[in-house]
Structures are given as C-alpha cells and as structure tokens.
Tab-separated table of C-alpha atoms and ligand atoms in Angstrom:
chain	number	residue	atom	x	y	z
A	1146	MET	CA	-15.168	-21.377	-18.878
A	1147	LEU	CA	-14.008	-19.740	-15.537
A	1148	THR	CA	-16.061	-17.282	-13.649
A	1149	VAL	CA	-14.816	-15.772	-10.329
A	1150	ALA	CA	-16.966	-14.493	-7.509
A	1151	ILE	CA	-15.477	-12.461	-4.741
A	1152	LEU	CA	-17.606	-12.067	-1.677
A	1153	ALA	CA	-17.089	-8.417	-0.378
A	1154	ALA	CA	-20.531	-7.440	0.801
A	1155	GLY	CA	-20.139	-7.729	4.588
A	1156	LYS	CA	-19.519	-5.053	6.825
A	1157	GLY	CA	-16.716	-6.548	8.910
A	1158	THR	CA	-18.127	-5.822	12.397
A	1159	ARG	CA	-15.043	-7.251	14.159
A	1160	MET	CA	-12.754	-4.629	12.567
A	1161	ALA	CA	-14.575	-1.939	14.626
A	1162	SER	CA	-14.325	0.381	11.820
A	1163	SER	CA	-16.287	2.859	9.584
A	1164	LEU	CA	-14.492	1.607	6.482
A	1165	PRO	CA	-15.700	-1.657	5.037
A	1166	LYS	CA	-13.457	-4.443	5.984
A	1167	VAL	CA	-12.103	-5.415	2.471
A	1168	LEU	CA	-11.036	-1.594	1.984
A	1169	HIS	CA	-8.466	-1.926	4.848
A	1170	LYS	CA	-4.946	-2.006	3.403
A	1171	LEU	CA	-1.901	-4.235	3.576
A	1172	SER	CA	1.274	-2.740	2.402
A	1173	GLY	CA	-0.524	0.031	0.489
A	1174	LYS	CA	-3.285	-2.119	-1.229
A	1175	THR	CA	-6.702	-3.031	-0.093
A	1176	LEU	CA	-7.626	-6.560	0.875
A	1177	LEU	CA	-10.046	-6.624	-2.125
A	1178	GLN	CA	-7.628	-5.459	-4.570
A	1179	ARG	CA	-5.147	-8.094	-3.431
A	1180	VAL	CA	-7.750	-10.990	-4.025
A	1181	ILE	CA	-8.550	-9.348	-7.514
A	1182	ASN	CA	-4.849	-9.069	-8.435
A	1183	SER	CA	-4.330	-12.805	-7.669
A	1184	CYS	CA	-7.530	-13.712	-9.599
A	1185	ASN	CA	-6.637	-11.663	-12.730
A	1186	GLU	CA	-3.532	-13.849	-13.168
A	1187	LEU	CA	-5.878	-16.722	-13.806
A	1188	LYS	CA	-7.217	-14.833	-16.891
A	1189	PRO	CA	-10.814	-15.659	-16.065
A	1190	ASP	CA	-13.878	-14.965	-18.267
A	1191	LYS	CA	-15.346	-12.829	-15.773
A	1192	ILE	CA	-14.758	-11.448	-12.194
A	1193	LEU	CA	-18.122	-10.835	-10.300
A	1194	ILE	CA	-17.589	-8.891	-7.025
A	1195	ILE	CA	-20.623	-8.947	-4.493
A	1196	VAL	CA	-20.890	-5.713	-2.765
A	1197	GLY	CA	-23.343	-4.544	-0.308
A	1198	HIS	CA	-22.265	-2.578	2.740
A	1199	LYS	CA	-21.032	0.803	1.556
A	1200	SER	CA	-21.065	-0.555	-1.966
A	1201	LYS	CA	-20.040	2.782	-3.706
A	1202	GLU	CA	-16.903	3.145	-1.663
A	1203	VAL	CA	-16.116	-0.651	-2.447
A	1204	GLU	CA	-16.650	-0.218	-6.201
A	1205	ASP	CA	-14.825	2.998	-6.364
A	1206	SER	CA	-11.690	1.501	-4.743
A	1207	VAL	CA	-11.364	-1.297	-7.353
A	1208	LEU	CA	-8.949	-0.884	-10.419
A	1209	LYS	CA	-11.380	-1.581	-13.213
A	1210	ASN	CA	-11.032	-3.714	-16.255
A	1211	LYS	CA	-13.631	-4.996	-18.636
A	1212	ASN	CA	-14.034	-8.428	-16.902
A	1213	ILE	CA	-14.891	-6.899	-13.574
A	1214	HIS	CA	-18.637	-6.495	-12.707
A	1215	PHE	CA	-20.276	-5.790	-9.469
A	1216	ILE	CA	-23.353	-7.549	-8.054
A	1217	THR	CA	-25.357	-5.950	-5.198
A	1218	GLN	CA	-26.389	-8.107	-2.236
A	1219	ASN	CA	-28.751	-6.255	0.138
A	1220	PRO	CA	-29.349	-7.164	2.797
A	1221	GLN	CA	-26.430	-9.387	3.630
A	1222	LYS	CA	-27.786	-12.622	4.937
A	1223	GLY	CA	-24.471	-14.772	4.666
A	1224	THR	CA	-22.059	-16.218	2.352
A	1225	GLY	CA	-24.501	-18.611	0.891
A	1226	HIS	CA	-27.004	-15.900	0.295
A	1227	ALA	CA	-24.426	-13.779	-1.630
A	1228	ILE	CA	-24.127	-16.750	-4.114
A	1229	GLN	CA	-27.892	-17.206	-4.202
A	1230	VAL	CA	-28.132	-13.456	-5.340
A	1231	LEU	CA	-25.251	-13.867	-7.806
A	1232	SER	CA	-26.982	-16.988	-9.303
A	1233	GLN	CA	-30.169	-15.158	-9.860
A	1234	GLN	CA	-28.455	-12.412	-11.750
A	1235	VAL	CA	-26.231	-14.542	-14.006
A	1236	LYS	CA	-28.233	-16.406	-16.728
A	1237	LYS	CA	-25.684	-19.092	-17.836
A	1238	HIS	CA	-24.281	-21.315	-15.163
A	1239	GLU	CA	-21.461	-22.893	-17.244
A	1240	GLY	CA	-18.043	-24.137	-16.581
A	1241	LYS	CA	-16.456	-23.412	-13.077
A	1242	LEU	CA	-17.155	-20.828	-10.514
A	1243	LEU	CA	-14.369	-20.019	-8.210
A	1244	VAL	CA	-15.570	-18.355	-5.086
A	1245	LEU	CA	-13.230	-16.442	-2.816
A	1246	ASN	CA	-13.802	-14.601	0.416
A	1247	GLY	CA	-12.659	-11.052	0.020
A	1248	ASP	CA	-10.970	-11.153	3.348
A	1249	VAL	CA	-8.321	-13.773	2.535
A	1250	PRO	CA	-5.851	-11.384	0.771
A	1251	LEU	CA	-2.585	-13.363	0.659
A	1252	ILE	CA	-3.930	-16.056	-1.565
A	1253	LYS	CA	-1.586	-16.699	-4.527
A	1254	ALA	CA	-2.485	-17.252	-8.216
A	1255	GLU	CA	-0.475	-20.440	-8.161
A	1256	THR	CA	-2.525	-21.957	-5.313
A	1257	LEU	CA	-5.700	-21.084	-7.108
A	1258	LYS	CA	-4.408	-22.717	-10.227
A	1259	ASP	CA	-3.483	-25.836	-8.242
A	1260	LEU	CA	-6.892	-26.000	-6.885
A	1261	ILE	CA	-8.581	-25.813	-10.233
A	1262	LYS	CA	-6.205	-28.503	-11.553
A	1263	TYR	CA	-7.137	-30.713	-8.526
A	1264	HIS	CA	-10.794	-29.889	-9.034
A	1265	ASP	CA	-10.552	-30.993	-12.788
A	1266	SER	CA	-8.676	-34.233	-12.009
A	1267	LYS	CA	-11.322	-35.301	-9.454
A	1268	ARG	CA	-14.302	-34.237	-11.727
A	1269	ALA	CA	-15.606	-32.776	-8.418
A	1270	ASP	CA	-18.887	-30.845	-7.784
A	1271	VAL	CA	-16.725	-28.704	-5.366
A	1272	SER	CA	-13.377	-28.644	-4.215
A	1273	LEU	CA	-12.223	-26.307	-1.501
A	1274	ILE	CA	-8.785	-25.168	0.007
A	1275	THR	CA	-8.252	-26.393	3.555
A	1276	SER	CA	-5.337	-26.311	5.868
A	1277	ARG	CA	-4.399	-27.575	9.273
A	1278	LYS	CA	-4.077	-24.748	11.741
A	1279	LYS	CA	-2.278	-24.763	15.062
A	1280	ASP	CA	-4.888	-22.250	16.235
A	1281	PRO	CA	-8.039	-22.892	14.243
A	1282	HIS	CA	-10.114	-20.307	16.276
A	1283	GLY	CA	-12.697	-18.487	14.147
A	1284	TYR	CA	-12.609	-20.808	11.113
A	1285	GLY	CA	-15.153	-23.290	9.960
A	1286	ARG	CA	-13.991	-26.933	10.733
A	1287	VAL	CA	-13.829	-29.464	7.804
A	1288	PHE	CA	-14.772	-33.001	8.299
A	1289	THR	CA	-13.428	-35.453	5.730
A	1290	GLU	CA	-13.310	-38.993	4.771
A	1291	ASN	CA	-10.500	-39.913	2.189
A	1292	ASN	CA	-10.315	-36.386	1.125
A	1293	ARG	CA	-14.121	-36.244	0.457
A	1294	ILE	CA	-15.649	-33.632	2.564
A	1295	GLU	CA	-18.695	-34.531	4.670
A	1296	ARG	CA	-19.525	-31.284	6.203
A	1297	ILE	CA	-18.187	-28.097	7.341
A	1298	VAL	CA	-19.247	-26.730	10.866
A	1299	GLU	CA	-18.774	-23.106	11.749
A	1300	GLU	CA	-16.896	-22.344	15.032
A	1301	LYS	CA	-19.966	-20.964	16.515
A	1302	ASP	CA	-22.025	-24.219	15.771
A	1303	CYS	CA	-19.223	-26.664	16.874
A	1304	ASN	CA	-19.525	-28.940	19.898
A	1305	LYS	CA	-16.420	-29.279	22.084
A	1306	ASP	CA	-15.376	-32.405	20.083
A	1307	GLU	CA	-15.817	-30.765	16.685
A	1308	ARG	CA	-13.970	-27.650	17.833
A	1309	SER	CA	-10.872	-29.652	18.436
A	1310	ASN	CA	-10.687	-30.610	14.782
A	1311	LEU	CA	-7.689	-28.550	13.211
A	1312	LEU	CA	-8.675	-28.821	9.653
A	1313	THR	CA	-10.093	-25.556	8.450
A	1314	ASN	CA	-11.951	-23.997	5.665
A	1315	ALA	CA	-9.944	-21.234	3.834
A	1316	GLY	CA	-13.101	-19.822	2.313
A	1317	ILE	CA	-11.907	-20.525	-1.297
A	1318	TYR	CA	-14.017	-22.928	-3.394
A	1319	CYS	CA	-14.010	-24.165	-6.910
A	1320	PHE	CA	-17.604	-25.084	-7.952
A	1321	SER	CA	-18.938	-26.974	-10.939
A	1322	TRP	CA	-21.499	-24.249	-11.667
A	1323	LYS	CA	-24.144	-26.586	-13.137
A	1324	SER	CA	-23.926	-28.763	-9.966
A	1325	LEU	CA	-24.008	-25.627	-7.693
A	1326	SER	CA	-27.106	-24.220	-9.407
A	1327	LYS	CA	-29.045	-27.212	-8.721
A	1328	ILE	CA	-28.858	-26.943	-4.921
A	1329	ILE	CA	-28.009	-23.277	-4.229
A	1330	ASN	CA	-31.469	-22.387	-3.330
A	1331	ASN	CA	-31.950	-25.207	-0.903
A	1332	LEU	CA	-29.610	-23.690	1.568
A	1333	LYS	CA	-31.245	-23.000	5.077
A	1334	SER	CA	-30.237	-20.665	7.852
A	1335	ASN	CA	-30.815	-22.981	10.820
A	1336	ASN	CA	-27.577	-22.245	12.619
A	1337	LYS	CA	-26.385	-19.922	15.529
A	1338	GLN	CA	-25.991	-16.917	13.453
A	1339	LYS	CA	-29.211	-17.359	11.441
A	1340	GLU	CA	-27.354	-16.909	8.293
A	1341	ILE	CA	-27.307	-18.707	4.907
A	1342	TYR	CA	-23.921	-20.444	4.810
A	1343	LEU	CA	-22.055	-21.170	1.549
A	1344	THR	CA	-20.364	-23.855	3.431
A	1345	ASP	CA	-23.634	-25.942	3.738
A	1346	THR	CA	-23.472	-26.476	-0.035
A	1347	ILE	CA	-20.636	-29.117	0.699
A	1348	THR	CA	-23.189	-31.581	2.201
A	1349	LEU	CA	-25.854	-30.968	-0.479
A	1350	LEU	CA	-23.380	-31.760	-3.160
A	1351	LYS	CA	-22.112	-35.305	-3.843
A	1352	ASN	CA	-18.554	-34.976	-4.847
A	1353	SER	CA	-17.136	-32.481	-2.473
A	1354	TYR	CA	-13.258	-32.615	-2.201
A	1355	SER	CA	-10.695	-31.019	0.295
A	1356	PHE	CA	-7.625	-29.718	-1.295
A	1357	GLU	CA	-5.333	-29.459	1.578
A	1358	VAL	CA	-2.331	-27.071	1.590
A	1359	GLU	CA	0.297	-26.240	4.035
A	1360	ASP	CA	-0.444	-23.249	6.216
A	1361	ASN	CA	2.159	-20.593	5.509
A	1362	GLY	CA	0.127	-17.577	6.236
A	1363	GLU	CA	-1.233	-17.529	2.584
A	1364	LEU	CA	-4.710	-18.671	3.828
A	1365	GLN	CA	-5.131	-16.198	6.910
A	1366	GLY	CA	-8.449	-14.790	6.903
A	1367	ILE	CA	-8.897	-11.207	8.273
A	1368	ASN	CA	-11.735	-10.520	10.692
A	1369	ASN	CA	-10.052	-8.094	13.086
A	1370	ARG	CA	-7.082	-5.797	13.309
A	1371	VAL	CA	-4.867	-8.242	15.051
A	1372	GLN	CA	-5.169	-10.575	12.001
A	1373	LEU	CA	-4.638	-7.577	9.844
A	1374	SER	CA	-1.239	-6.880	11.471
A	1375	GLU	CA	-0.352	-10.554	11.365
A	1376	CYS	CA	-0.792	-10.489	7.534
A	1377	GLU	CA	1.201	-7.183	7.107
A	1378	GLU	CA	3.988	-8.899	8.837
A	1379	THR	CA	3.831	-11.998	6.650
A	1380	ILE	CA	4.053	-9.671	3.554
A	1381	GLN	CA	6.754	-7.481	4.998
A	1382	THR	CA	8.883	-10.588	6.084
A	1383	LEU	CA	8.816	-11.802	2.474
A	1384	ILE	CA	9.589	-8.439	0.920
A	1385	LYS	CA	12.511	-7.820	3.248
A	1386	LYS	CA	13.845	-11.271	2.940
A	1387	LYS	CA	13.819	-10.982	-0.964
A	1388	HIS	CA	15.847	-7.707	-0.629
A	1389	MET	CA	18.324	-8.922	1.763
A	1390	LEU	CA	18.932	-12.067	-0.362
A	1391	GLY	CA	19.330	-9.671	-3.306
A	1392	GLY	CA	22.227	-7.686	-1.640
A	1393	VAL	CA	20.416	-5.157	0.556
A	1394	THR	CA	21.541	-4.778	4.168
A	1395	ILE	CA	18.568	-3.951	6.501
A	1396	ILE	CA	20.036	-3.181	9.935
A	1397	HIS	CA	16.931	-3.537	11.914
A	1398	PRO	CA	14.118	-5.226	9.840
A	1399	PRO	CA	11.330	-5.104	12.313
A	1400	SER	CA	11.293	-1.295	12.272
A	1401	CYS	CA	11.490	-0.882	8.498
A	1402	THR	CA	8.793	-1.319	5.758
A	1403	ILE	CA	9.226	-1.669	2.002
A	1404	SER	CA	6.351	-1.661	-0.541
A	1405	GLU	CA	6.064	-4.545	-2.845
A	1406	GLU	CA	6.823	-2.354	-5.913
A	1407	ALA	CA	10.019	-1.028	-4.578
A	1408	ILE	CA	13.317	-1.712	-6.447
A	1409	ILE	CA	16.442	-1.736	-4.484
A	1410	GLY	CA	19.981	-2.085	-5.825
A	1411	ILE	CA	22.954	-3.936	-4.154
A	1412	ASP	CA	24.907	-2.713	-1.226
A	1413	VAL	CA	22.317	-0.416	-0.186
A	1414	ILE	CA	22.137	-0.132	3.621
A	1415	ILE	CA	18.754	0.564	5.198
A	1416	GLU	CA	19.074	1.782	8.765
A	1417	ALA	CA	16.435	1.494	11.513
A	1418	ASN	CA	13.032	3.125	11.183
A	1419	SER	CA	13.138	3.681	7.472
A	1420	HIS	CA	10.327	3.062	5.074
A	1421	ILE	CA	10.496	2.812	1.264
A	1422	ARG	CA	6.998	3.112	-0.181
A	1423	GLY	CA	5.066	3.081	-3.480
A	1424	ASN	CA	6.922	3.130	-6.733
A	1425	SER	CA	10.380	3.966	-5.394
A	1426	LYS	CA	13.662	2.772	-6.869
A	1427	ILE	CA	16.795	3.115	-4.791
A	1428	SER	CA	19.965	2.295	-6.842
A	1429	ASN	CA	23.379	0.845	-5.658
A	1430	ASN	CA	25.372	1.888	-2.691
A	1431	CYS	CA	22.892	4.158	-1.144
A	1432	LYS	CA	22.606	4.648	2.569
A	1433	ILE	CA	19.029	5.205	3.747
A	1434	GLY	CA	18.183	6.132	7.437
A	1435	PRO	CA	17.992	5.929	10.284
A	1436	ASN	CA	14.479	7.560	10.245
A	1437	SER	CA	13.908	8.262	6.670
A	1438	PHE	CA	10.423	7.939	4.622
A	1439	ILE	CA	10.768	7.761	0.892
A	1440	LYS	CA	7.757	7.453	-1.404
A	1441	ASP	CA	7.347	7.209	-5.242
A	1442	THR	CA	10.867	8.426	-5.637
A	1443	ILE	CA	13.851	7.563	-7.781
A	1444	VAL	CA	17.205	7.641	-5.848
A	1445	ASN	CA	20.364	7.142	-8.096
A	1446	ASN	CA	23.587	5.559	-6.909
A	1447	ASN	CA	25.677	6.409	-3.926
A	1448	CYS	CA	23.231	8.737	-2.101
A	1449	GLU	CA	22.758	9.277	1.513
A	1450	ILE	CA	19.402	10.181	3.157
A	1451	ILE	CA	19.414	10.601	6.793
A	1452	ASN	CA	16.417	11.403	8.926
A	1453	SER	CA	14.500	12.672	6.010
A	1454	THR	CA	11.337	12.583	4.090
A	1455	ILE	CA	10.879	12.570	0.335
A	1456	PHE	CA	7.810	12.247	-1.804
A	1457	ASN	CA	7.543	11.734	-5.663
A	1458	SER	CA	10.909	13.124	-6.646
A	1459	LYS	CA	14.137	12.366	-8.479
A	1460	ILE	CA	17.499	12.303	-6.681
A	1461	MET	CA	20.599	11.907	-8.966
A	1462	ASP	CA	23.849	10.288	-7.997
A	1463	HIS	CA	25.995	11.158	-4.948
A	1464	VAL	CA	23.445	13.516	-3.421
A	1465	LYS	CA	23.327	13.961	0.317
A	1466	ILE	CA	20.026	14.625	2.127
A	1467	GLY	CA	19.343	15.425	5.754
A	1468	PRO	CA	19.357	15.267	8.542
A	1469	TYR	CA	15.786	16.646	8.772
A	1470	SER	CA	15.024	17.546	5.382
A	1471	HIS	CA	11.699	17.465	3.533
A	1472	ILE	CA	11.733	16.995	-0.142
A	1473	ARG	CA	8.075	17.405	-1.427
A	1474	PRO	CA	6.664	16.206	-4.742
A	1475	ASP	CA	8.151	17.095	-8.136
A	1476	CYS	CA	11.757	17.835	-7.220
A	1477	GLU	CA	14.759	16.966	-9.191
A	1478	ILE	CA	18.004	17.113	-7.203
A	1479	SER	CA	21.023	16.610	-9.421
A	1480	SER	CA	24.447	14.857	-8.856
A	1481	TYR	CA	26.561	15.888	-5.939
A	1482	SER	CA	24.081	18.386	-4.529
A	1483	LYS	CA	23.626	18.571	-0.688
A	1484	ILE	CA	20.348	19.293	1.080
A	1485	GLY	CA	20.891	19.845	4.834
A	1486	ASN	CA	19.325	20.512	8.128
A	1487	PHE	CA	15.702	21.845	8.295
A	1488	VAL	CA	15.298	22.402	4.507
A	1489	GLU	CA	12.008	22.181	2.669
A	1490	ILE	CA	12.122	21.893	-1.077
A	1491	LYS	CA	9.036	21.655	-3.453
A	1492	ASN	CA	8.612	21.487	-7.050
A	1493	SER	CA	11.997	22.531	-7.928
A	1494	GLN	CA	15.010	21.623	-9.960
A	1495	LEU	CA	18.433	21.924	-8.523
A	1496	ASP	CA	21.332	21.445	-10.944
A	1497	GLU	CA	24.615	19.689	-10.064
A	1498	GLU	CA	26.597	20.512	-6.873
A	1499	VAL	CA	23.971	23.023	-5.379
A	1500	LYS	CA	24.238	23.289	-1.639
A	1501	VAL	CA	21.103	24.201	0.547
A	1502	ASN	CA	22.569	23.286	3.818
A	1503	HIS	CA	20.516	24.951	6.439
A	1504	LEU	CA	16.961	26.198	7.327
A	1505	SER	CA	15.679	27.115	3.871
A	1506	TYR	CA	12.403	26.881	1.991
A	1507	ILE	CA	12.941	26.643	-1.793
A	1508	GLY	CA	9.643	26.213	-3.779
A	1509	ASP	CA	8.764	26.451	-7.567
A	1510	SER	CA	12.482	27.205	-8.252
A	1511	LYS	CA	15.208	26.396	-10.620
A	1512	VAL	CA	18.732	26.654	-9.217
A	1513	GLY	CA	21.865	26.481	-11.506
A	1514	LYS	CA	25.074	24.396	-11.127
A	1515	TYR	CA	27.336	25.079	-8.097
A	1516	THR	CA	25.070	27.641	-6.535
A	1517	ASN	CA	25.204	27.939	-2.695
A	1518	ILE	CA	22.019	28.789	-0.922
A	1519	GLY	CA	22.815	30.569	2.388
A	1520	ALA	CA	21.363	29.518	5.710
A	1521	GLY	CA	17.664	30.653	6.090
A	1522	THR	CA	17.008	31.549	2.411
A	1523	ILE	CA	13.314	31.677	1.559
A	1524	THR	CA	11.782	31.750	-1.829
A	1525	ALA	CA	8.437	33.531	-1.138
A	1526	ASN	CA	6.370	31.790	-3.937
A	1527	PHE	CA	2.815	32.599	-2.794
A	1528	ASP	CA	1.032	35.880	-2.853
A	1529	GLY	CA	-2.011	34.540	-1.152
A	1530	THR	CA	-3.691	33.527	-4.292
A	1531	LYS	CA	-1.050	32.356	-6.899
A	1532	LYS	CA	2.245	30.643	-6.888
A	1533	TYR	CA	5.190	32.078	-8.712
A	1534	GLN	CA	8.615	30.949	-10.113
A	1535	THR	CA	12.065	31.774	-8.906
A	1536	ASN	CA	15.156	31.261	-11.188
A	1537	ILE	CA	18.701	31.430	-9.869
A	1538	GLY	CA	21.664	30.980	-12.266
A	1539	LYS	CA	24.806	28.997	-11.853
A	1540	ASN	CA	27.688	29.809	-9.518
A	1541	SER	CA	25.591	32.019	-7.606
A	1542	SER	CA	25.840	32.760	-3.847
A	1543	ILE	CA	22.719	33.571	-2.018
A	1544	GLY	CA	23.408	35.268	1.258
A	1545	ALA	CA	22.072	34.067	4.524
A	1546	ASN	CA	18.529	35.024	5.348
A	1547	THR	CA	17.802	36.120	1.731
A	1548	VAL	CA	14.073	36.369	0.802
A	1549	LEU	CA	13.465	35.965	-2.891
A	1550	ILE	CA	10.020	37.556	-3.707
A	1551	ALA	CA	8.748	35.512	-6.793
A	1552	PRO	CA	8.442	35.841	-9.593
A	1553	VAL	CA	12.162	36.841	-9.663
A	1554	ASN	CA	15.148	35.907	-11.826
A	1555	LEU	CA	18.749	36.027	-10.799
A	1556	GLY	CA	21.559	35.471	-13.534
A	1557	ASP	CA	24.825	33.485	-13.196
A	1558	SER	CA	27.249	34.421	-10.552
A	1559	VAL	CA	25.008	36.653	-8.647
A	1560	THR	CA	25.747	37.338	-4.956
A	1561	THR	CA	22.779	38.537	-2.717
A	1562	GLY	CA	23.653	40.361	0.545
A	1563	ALA	CA	22.625	38.586	3.681
A	1564	GLY	CA	19.253	39.587	4.889
A	1565	SER	CA	18.167	40.973	1.567
A	1566	VAL	CA	14.602	41.029	0.350
A	1567	ILE	CA	15.103	40.594	-3.450
A	1568	THR	CA	12.011	41.850	-5.482
A	1569	LYS	CA	13.801	42.651	-8.852
A	1570	ASP	CA	15.564	40.688	-11.335
A	1571	SER	CA	19.348	40.730	-11.303
A	1572	GLN	CA	21.929	40.298	-14.140
A	1573	ASN	CA	24.917	37.953	-14.354
A	1574	ASN	CA	27.856	38.880	-12.134
A	1575	SER	CA	26.087	41.354	-10.032
A	1576	LEU	CA	25.806	41.903	-6.284
A	1577	ALA	CA	22.059	42.356	-5.312
A	1578	ILE	CA	21.587	43.901	-2.051
A	1579	ALA	CA	18.264	45.096	-0.597
A	1580	ARG	CA	18.393	45.991	3.152
A	1581	SER	CA	18.703	49.207	5.010
A	1582	LYS	CA	22.185	50.415	5.703
A	1583	GLN	CA	23.566	49.977	9.265
A	1584	VAL	CA	23.688	53.112	11.287
A	1585	ASN	CA	26.261	53.252	14.259
A	1586	ILE	CA	25.239	55.721	16.810
A	1587	LYS	CA	28.258	56.505	18.879
A	1588	ASN	CA	28.080	56.506	22.709
A	1589	TRP	CA	24.429	55.380	22.630
A	1590	LYS	CA	24.684	53.631	25.908
A	1591	LYS	CA	26.581	56.397	27.638
A	1592	ASN	CA	24.184	59.008	26.302
A	1593	LYS	CA	21.189	57.014	27.536
A	1594	SER	CA	22.507	56.341	30.976
A	1595	LYS	CA	23.302	60.166	31.338
A	1596	ASN	CA	19.582	60.932	30.874
B	1893	UD1	C1	-16.006	-17.925	6.419
B	1893	UD1	C2	-16.577	-19.382	6.399
B	1893	UD1	C3	-15.612	-20.211	7.365
B	1893	UD1	C4	-14.184	-20.053	6.818
B	1893	UD1	C5	-13.627	-18.570	6.898
B	1893	UD1	C6	-12.493	-18.469	6.100
B	1893	UD1	C7	-18.877	-19.376	5.945
B	1893	UD1	C8	-20.290	-19.542	6.592
B	1893	UD1	N1	-17.838	-19.438	6.773
B	1893	UD1	O1	-16.153	-17.451	7.892
B	1893	UD1	O2	-16.062	-21.508	7.189
B	1893	UD1	O3	-13.418	-20.803	7.751
B	1893	UD1	O4	-14.617	-17.669	6.194
B	1893	UD1	O5	-11.840	-17.125	6.237
B	1893	UD1	O6	-18.760	-18.942	4.935
B	1893	UD1	N2	-19.885	-11.709	2.903
B	1893	UD1	C9	-20.732	-11.329	1.898
B	1893	UD1	N3	-22.173	-11.386	2.142
B	1893	UD1	C10	-22.561	-11.906	3.326
B	1893	UD1	C11	-21.760	-12.189	4.372
B	1893	UD1	C12	-20.390	-12.150	4.060
B	1893	UD1	O7	-20.314	-10.912	0.877
B	1893	UD1	O8	-23.848	-11.881	3.527
B	1893	UD1	C13	-18.462	-11.604	2.643
B	1893	UD1	C14	-17.696	-10.914	3.659
B	1893	UD1	O9	-17.586	-9.506	3.232
B	1893	UD1	C15	-16.213	-11.469	3.709
B	1893	UD1	C16	-16.610	-13.000	3.322
B	1893	UD1	O10	-17.843	-12.996	2.825
B	1893	UD1	O11	-15.447	-10.988	2.790
B	1893	UD1	C17	-16.565	-13.888	4.474
B	1893	UD1	O12	-17.395	-13.533	5.489
B	1893	UD1	P1	-17.217	-13.630	7.014
B	1893	UD1	O13	-18.282	-13.102	7.705
B	1893	UD1	O14	-15.696	-12.863	7.337
B	1893	UD1	O15	-16.998	-15.108	7.255
B	1893	UD1	P2	-16.258	-15.980	8.383
B	1893	UD1	O16	-16.807	-15.850	9.629
B	1893	UD1	O17	-14.633	-15.515	8.375
B	1894	CA	CA1	-13.680	-13.866	7.489
C-alpha cells in the first residue's frame, strides 16, 4: 500500500507574494500540480495534500481525482508538524508513506519509483533522496555513514564545518508508515526557527538511508523567484532541445518559450521572440515569428505567422498571417487565406483564399471563398447589449472602409462601394452602395476668396 503526502501548507514568505508559493507557475502549471502529476504516475492508493495558508485557493487549483484528499494544517509549525497533523487524521498507518515537499516541482516519477525500489531493497524505516550540490545554500545538510543517515542539519542550524557539507536533502522521503507513526509525536522544536522539522525523524528512526542521485536540476527546491526562474529555464531547455532534435529550427532559443503540450512538426522555423503555448499544434514547414504568440491553436502545414498573436483557433494549410494581426478565440481560417497588417478577427470562419489584408475588424462573421475584404472594413457586431452575425458569400469584394452593421447577409459575388455603411441584406451579384453622392461645387475656392 502506497500513500503519498504532499506538503503545501506554507506561505512561502521568501517569494514575497500574495499568491501561495505552490500556486506559482512553471511553463503554465502550478508547482503543486507538477508534483501531483509525477505522483499520479505511481498510481498510489491515496494522495493527501497538506494545506493551510490560503487553503481554499490551493484546493481549488488542483485537478481533482478520487484519490486526492486535503488535510488542513493550521497553524503551520513546520514540516514535521504537518506530518503529525496528517498522522492524527489517518487511522491506518500501513505500507509506505511517500512524503514530498510541494515546492520541488521537477521531480520525475522515475526517480520516485527508484527511491521506492531502493527503500524496499534496504527494508528501511526511511529512505530519502539526497544530492551533492555545488551550491548547497538553503538546503538541509545530510550526514551519512555508509549510506545510512545519522542526522540532517538545516542550514540555519549548521556550524561552519557542517555548512561545508555538500550533500543535501531534496525534501522527498519514503517512510515505513508503521515505523514513522511510532516516533512522529516525539519531534521537538529546539532549533533556530522554533519549528518542528520532519528531518529530525531521521535521527529518531533506526534504519535511515540516503538515496543519492545526480543533481541535474530535477531536485531544485523553490523558495524564491530566482529559483523559480532557474526551474523555468531547466524545463524550457529540455522542451526546446526535444523539438530541435525532432526537426524544428529555433533561431534564438533563449527568447522563445514552448509549452510541454505543444506538438511541432518537422522543418518548422521558429524565429526570435516567439511563444507557442497551451495545447497548440504546429504542422510541417511553418514559419513562426519573429515576435509571435500562439496559444491553444492548430496551425496546419506551410503557414507563415509573423509578428502576430493567435488564441484558440484553427489555421489551415498555406495561410499567411501578419505582420501585426490578432486572431482571437474561435476562428477558423481556411487554406491559402491571408490576414494582414493590423487586422483583428474574432469568432469567425473564413473560407479558402479569403484576403483581409489591411486594418480590419471581422467579428462573428462567415466569409465565403475567394472574397476580398478591403482595407479598413469593420463588421459592427455589437449594439451595446448583444452581438450579431455577419455573413458574406463567396467571390465578393468588400470596398475599402465598408462598415457592415450586423446582423447582415451579403450573397455571392457582391461588391460594396468603398466607404459604404451596409445595413440591409444584399443578393448575389449585386453592388451595394450606401454613401452620400459626391457633389462638386465649381469655383469653390475662387468664389470664397472673392468674398
Ligand atoms: C526543507 C527541508 C530541507 C530540505 C529542503 C528541500 C525541513 C525542516 N527542511 O527546507 O532539509 O533541504 O526542504 O527543498 O523540512 N510546509 C508545510 N507546513 C509547514 C511548513 C512547510 O506544509 O508547517 C510545506 C511548504 O509549503 C513547502 C514544504 O513544506 O512546500 C517545504 O517547506 P520549506 O519551508 O520550503 O522548507 P525548506 O526551508 O526549503
Ligand atoms: Ca523549500
């Protein structure tokens, strides 16, 4: 039987934030959710999350499943106190209890599995993950003899000699729950921070083992925003490396970010300052950027997206977008279409080979094949309370600066006169023109100057 406990009750004072520490995000996911995701892979019988500071916010942030339960620790008197509270609330202390700090977010399921295997092979009372760090600052120092741990001393309680020990505690422990429950209430708070330390269980238990792993960034704990950014870099480096080895050219990796979920085809070129976020899929031969932001969007083959922003949309093959286009959620842009300079499109379907090249707003609209939307066209979709639909047929030509007052329907092969304000539907093959006629007053300047 495997029970997991994740410590997430602390405030995270060193983050200097109104957000609880474990709710800060790395590549789109909270620290806590990352730890939970790794634990889910172990298929434990239960995951108990210890919450306290802003507990409702923390609980609400978690993707729930039936194995996940919350335990409240109030006030928070230290990591050992958190497990004391947990022990009191759980009746049966059977099998193994895997304890993880909620602020060590890059821990991999594989490493946890290895820890558990190691723990079983040693028949230990407790085994914990340790690593040798070049800069051990802030971590508890682990003192061992033949892999058995004698004691852990927190940085603040270390003397000069102890501080020079580079073997650190990662904050991830596998306990025999039976052994732990015998001593958990004997922990004291006679240390600099006057806290009850979970690390003191090591000395109280007989068979305490160090499971040392190489420090590759996976065990980095996050106490402040410098460490947060270091972990972000660790994740991003891995993601970008994976894509580059898979056939994606990233011209300037340090200025680009990619979500873990993103799928990117081969021969895609990502130029500087470009970001592919959320559940996006970019297919083969696309050119993204410079300066593009694409979130939760599917982009098919051979598209070009320069200096543009796209949210939650679908872009078919051979589409060109930008520079300076903003595609807002729920758009579908069909093959060979072109969206150009300073164009905003929202909740609209554009059929094949549609052109919206300059300075337009197209919202809640359907545009048929081969239609050209002239510069400065606006679909006026909002009357102050409700949004309305605009439909434009195929092969149409919307004159520059046309305002289409929705709801309005234009048929196929309709032309609108430049500068028209279109308020009525228009049949196939017609010219819709709605503007005052030009009046030429002869000798206007001459007459004026005479007066
Ligand atoms: C802890 C370890 C240290 C280890 C380091 C690894 C102790 C005493 N020290 O130090 O040896 O090297 O992690 O990253 O355990 N929490 C609670 N309730 C509390 C206090 C903390 O749930 O009362 C939670 C926090 O929200 C956090 C985690 O426990 O997620 C660790 O607490 P933190 O204060 O960050 O411990 P460190 O000083 O980093
Ligand atoms: Ca910490």
